Short mmCIF file of C-alpha atoms in Angstrom, two decimals:
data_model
loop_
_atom_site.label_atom_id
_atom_site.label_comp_id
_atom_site.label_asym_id
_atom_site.label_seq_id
_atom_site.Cartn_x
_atom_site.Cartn_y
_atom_site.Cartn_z
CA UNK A 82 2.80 -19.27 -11.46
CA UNK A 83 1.19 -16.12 -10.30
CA UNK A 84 -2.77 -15.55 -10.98
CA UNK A 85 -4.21 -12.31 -11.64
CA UNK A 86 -8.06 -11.62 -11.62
CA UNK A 87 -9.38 -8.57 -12.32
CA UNK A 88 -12.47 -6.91 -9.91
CA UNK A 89 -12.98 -4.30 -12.71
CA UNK A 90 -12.76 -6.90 -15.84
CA UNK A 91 -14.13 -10.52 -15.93
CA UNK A 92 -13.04 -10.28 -19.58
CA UNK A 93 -10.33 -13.10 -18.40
CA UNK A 94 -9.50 -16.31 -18.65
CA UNK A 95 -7.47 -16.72 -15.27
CA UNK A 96 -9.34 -18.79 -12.97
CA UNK A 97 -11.22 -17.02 -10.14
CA UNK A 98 -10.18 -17.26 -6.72
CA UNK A 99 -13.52 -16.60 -5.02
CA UNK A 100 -15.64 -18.61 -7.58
CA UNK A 101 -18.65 -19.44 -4.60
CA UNK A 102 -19.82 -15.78 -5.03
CA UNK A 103 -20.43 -16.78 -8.65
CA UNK A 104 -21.90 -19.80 -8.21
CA UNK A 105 -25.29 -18.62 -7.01
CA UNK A 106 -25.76 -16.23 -10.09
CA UNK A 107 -27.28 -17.46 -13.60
CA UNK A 108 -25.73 -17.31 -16.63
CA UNK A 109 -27.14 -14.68 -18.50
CA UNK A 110 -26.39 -11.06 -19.96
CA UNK A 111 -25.48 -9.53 -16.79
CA UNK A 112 -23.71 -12.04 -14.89
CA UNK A 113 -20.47 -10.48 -15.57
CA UNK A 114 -21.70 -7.43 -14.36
CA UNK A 115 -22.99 -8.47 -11.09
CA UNK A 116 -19.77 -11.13 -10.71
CA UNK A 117 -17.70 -7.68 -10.52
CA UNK A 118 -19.84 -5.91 -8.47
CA UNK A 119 -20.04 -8.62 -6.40
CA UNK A 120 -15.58 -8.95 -6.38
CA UNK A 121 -15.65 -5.45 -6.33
CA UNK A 122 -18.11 -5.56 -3.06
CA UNK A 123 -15.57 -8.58 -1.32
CA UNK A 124 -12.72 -6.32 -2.23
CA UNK A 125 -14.30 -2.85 -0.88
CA UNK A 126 -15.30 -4.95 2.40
CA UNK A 127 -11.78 -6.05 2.38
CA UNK A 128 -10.09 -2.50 1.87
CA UNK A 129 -12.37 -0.90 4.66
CA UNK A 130 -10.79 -3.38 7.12
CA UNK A 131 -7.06 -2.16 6.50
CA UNK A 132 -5.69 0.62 8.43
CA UNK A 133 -3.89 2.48 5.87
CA UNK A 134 -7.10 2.95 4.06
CA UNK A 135 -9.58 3.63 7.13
CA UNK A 136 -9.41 7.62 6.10
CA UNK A 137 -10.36 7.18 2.51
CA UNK A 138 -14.36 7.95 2.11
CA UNK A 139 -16.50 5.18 1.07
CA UNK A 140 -17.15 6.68 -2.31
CA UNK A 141 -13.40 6.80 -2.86
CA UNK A 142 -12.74 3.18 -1.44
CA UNK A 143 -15.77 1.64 -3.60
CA UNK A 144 -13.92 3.23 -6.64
CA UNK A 145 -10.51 2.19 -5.78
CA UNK A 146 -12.03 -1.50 -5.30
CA UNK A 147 -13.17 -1.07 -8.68
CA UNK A 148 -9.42 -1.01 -9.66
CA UNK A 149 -8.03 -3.86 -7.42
CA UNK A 150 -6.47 -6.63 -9.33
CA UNK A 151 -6.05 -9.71 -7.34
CA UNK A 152 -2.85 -11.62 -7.90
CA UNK A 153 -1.69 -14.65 -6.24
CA UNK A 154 1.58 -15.72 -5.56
CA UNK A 155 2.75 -19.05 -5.30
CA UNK A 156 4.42 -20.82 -2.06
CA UNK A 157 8.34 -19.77 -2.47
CA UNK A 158 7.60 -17.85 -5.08
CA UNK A 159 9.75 -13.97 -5.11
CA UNK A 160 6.95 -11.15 -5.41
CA UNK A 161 9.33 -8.69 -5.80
CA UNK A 162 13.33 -8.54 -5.86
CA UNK A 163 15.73 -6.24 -3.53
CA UNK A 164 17.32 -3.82 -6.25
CA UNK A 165 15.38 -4.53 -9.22
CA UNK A 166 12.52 -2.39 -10.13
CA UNK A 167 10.89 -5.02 -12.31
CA UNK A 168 7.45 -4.66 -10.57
CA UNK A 169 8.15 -0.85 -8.89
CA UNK A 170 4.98 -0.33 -10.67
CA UNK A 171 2.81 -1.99 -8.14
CA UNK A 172 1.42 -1.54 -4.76
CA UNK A 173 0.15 -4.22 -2.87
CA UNK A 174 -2.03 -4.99 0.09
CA UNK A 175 -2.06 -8.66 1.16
CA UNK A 176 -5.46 -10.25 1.46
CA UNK A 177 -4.76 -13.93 2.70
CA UNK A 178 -0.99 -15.81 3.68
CA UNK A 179 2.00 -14.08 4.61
CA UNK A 180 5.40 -13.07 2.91
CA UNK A 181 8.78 -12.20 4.24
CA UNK A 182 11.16 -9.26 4.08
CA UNK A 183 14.49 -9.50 3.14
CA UNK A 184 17.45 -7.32 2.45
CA UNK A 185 21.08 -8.65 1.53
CA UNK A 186 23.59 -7.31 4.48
CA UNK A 187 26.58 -6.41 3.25
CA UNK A 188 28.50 -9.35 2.92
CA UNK A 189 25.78 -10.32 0.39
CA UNK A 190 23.65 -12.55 2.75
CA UNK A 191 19.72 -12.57 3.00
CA UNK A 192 18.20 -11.76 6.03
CA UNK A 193 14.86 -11.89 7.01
CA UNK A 194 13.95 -8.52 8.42
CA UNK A 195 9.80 -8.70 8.52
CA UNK A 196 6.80 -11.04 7.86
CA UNK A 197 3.89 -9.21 6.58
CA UNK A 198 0.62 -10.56 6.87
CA UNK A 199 -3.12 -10.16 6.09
CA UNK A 200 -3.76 -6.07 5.74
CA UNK A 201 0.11 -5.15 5.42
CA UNK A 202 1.29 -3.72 2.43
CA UNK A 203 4.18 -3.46 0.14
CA UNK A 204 5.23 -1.72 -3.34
CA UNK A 205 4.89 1.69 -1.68
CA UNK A 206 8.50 3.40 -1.36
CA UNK A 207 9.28 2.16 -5.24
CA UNK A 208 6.33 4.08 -6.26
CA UNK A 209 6.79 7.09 -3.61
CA UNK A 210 10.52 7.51 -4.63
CA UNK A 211 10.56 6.46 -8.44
CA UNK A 212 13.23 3.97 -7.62
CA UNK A 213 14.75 0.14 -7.28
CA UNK A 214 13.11 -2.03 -4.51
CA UNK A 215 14.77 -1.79 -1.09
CA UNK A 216 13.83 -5.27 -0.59
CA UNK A 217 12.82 -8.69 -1.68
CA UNK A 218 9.51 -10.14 -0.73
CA UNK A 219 8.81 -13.57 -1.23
CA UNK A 220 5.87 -15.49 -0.23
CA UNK A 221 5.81 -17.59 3.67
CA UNK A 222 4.84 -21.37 4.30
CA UNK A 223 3.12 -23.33 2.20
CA UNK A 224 0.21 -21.89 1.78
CA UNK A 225 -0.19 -18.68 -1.75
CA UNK A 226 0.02 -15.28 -0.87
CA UNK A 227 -3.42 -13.48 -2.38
CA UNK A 228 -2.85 -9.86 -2.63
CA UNK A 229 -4.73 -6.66 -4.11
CA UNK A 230 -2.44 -5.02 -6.83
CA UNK A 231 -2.95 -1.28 -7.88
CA UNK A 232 -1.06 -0.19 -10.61
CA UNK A 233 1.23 3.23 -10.51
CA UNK A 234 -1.63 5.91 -11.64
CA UNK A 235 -4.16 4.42 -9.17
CA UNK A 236 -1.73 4.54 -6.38
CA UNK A 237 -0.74 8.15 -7.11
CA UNK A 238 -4.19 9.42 -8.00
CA UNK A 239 -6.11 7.67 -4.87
CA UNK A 240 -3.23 5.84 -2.16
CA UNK A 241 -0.32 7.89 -1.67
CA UNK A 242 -1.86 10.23 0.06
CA UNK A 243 -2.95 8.25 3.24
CA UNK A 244 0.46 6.20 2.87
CA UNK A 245 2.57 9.52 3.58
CA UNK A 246 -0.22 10.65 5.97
CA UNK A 247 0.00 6.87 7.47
CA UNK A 248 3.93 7.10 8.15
#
């Protein structure tokens, strides 16, 4: 089953994935506030690191860290599916395991074309072109895929840019 926590709300009940920045903190009225600042922080750290993103200012990449969701994907498990825009409303940078590529040729078979890794990204010509995947990704080996998700209006309003700059 895929996990989702939130950098911007800790107003969830999904388990955290990075729980030993948490554990030095008391309880108290602003631990939620300083557990996000403190995912947000990891996640801004994070962003900074991946090349797609090394033009954004740091203002800009603090506030786009802000809006990072972190969903995990299970061993196996299909992220997204060739010709189906179920999740074309997503863009995703992977932040630990891999994931593979695959298109159907046209006798209907899967092929692996790519295995993206820590840093790549995905999601980015559904949103760019407003239509179905070109290809599925499913998750590599044994061990989750962890990625950053950014919803549609994020990705317009502070990623596109530096994607079609990137190409």
């Amino acid at each position: 089953d895929t996990t989702r926590t939130y950098c911007r709300n800790t107003d969830t009940n999904e388990p955290d994935l990075d729980s030993s920045a948490d554990s030095d903190l008391p309880p108290g009225p602003y631990a939620d506030d300083a557990r996000a600042i403190t995912r947000a922080g990891e996640c801004f750290t994070f962003l900074r690191s991946v090349p797609i993103l090394f033009e954004i200012d740091d203002t800009a990449l603090w506030d786009l860290a802000h809006h990072a969701t972190t969903v995990t994907f299970e061993p196996g498990e299909r992220v997204v599916a060739e010709g189906i825009d179920e999740r074309a409303k997503q863009f995703y940078v992977i932040r630990r395991g891999s994931a593979d590529v695959v298109r159907r040729d046209r006798a209907g078979h899967e092929r692996t074309v790519a295995r993206l890794s820590i840093g790549s990204y995905f999601g980015e010509l559904g949103l760019l072109t407003n239509q179905a995947r070109n290809a599925t990704i499913r998750v590599h080996g044994s061990a989750p895929l962890q990625t950053y998700a950014f919803d549609a209006l994020v990705f317009h309003r502070r990623i596109a840019e530096q994607v079609l700059a990137f190409r």
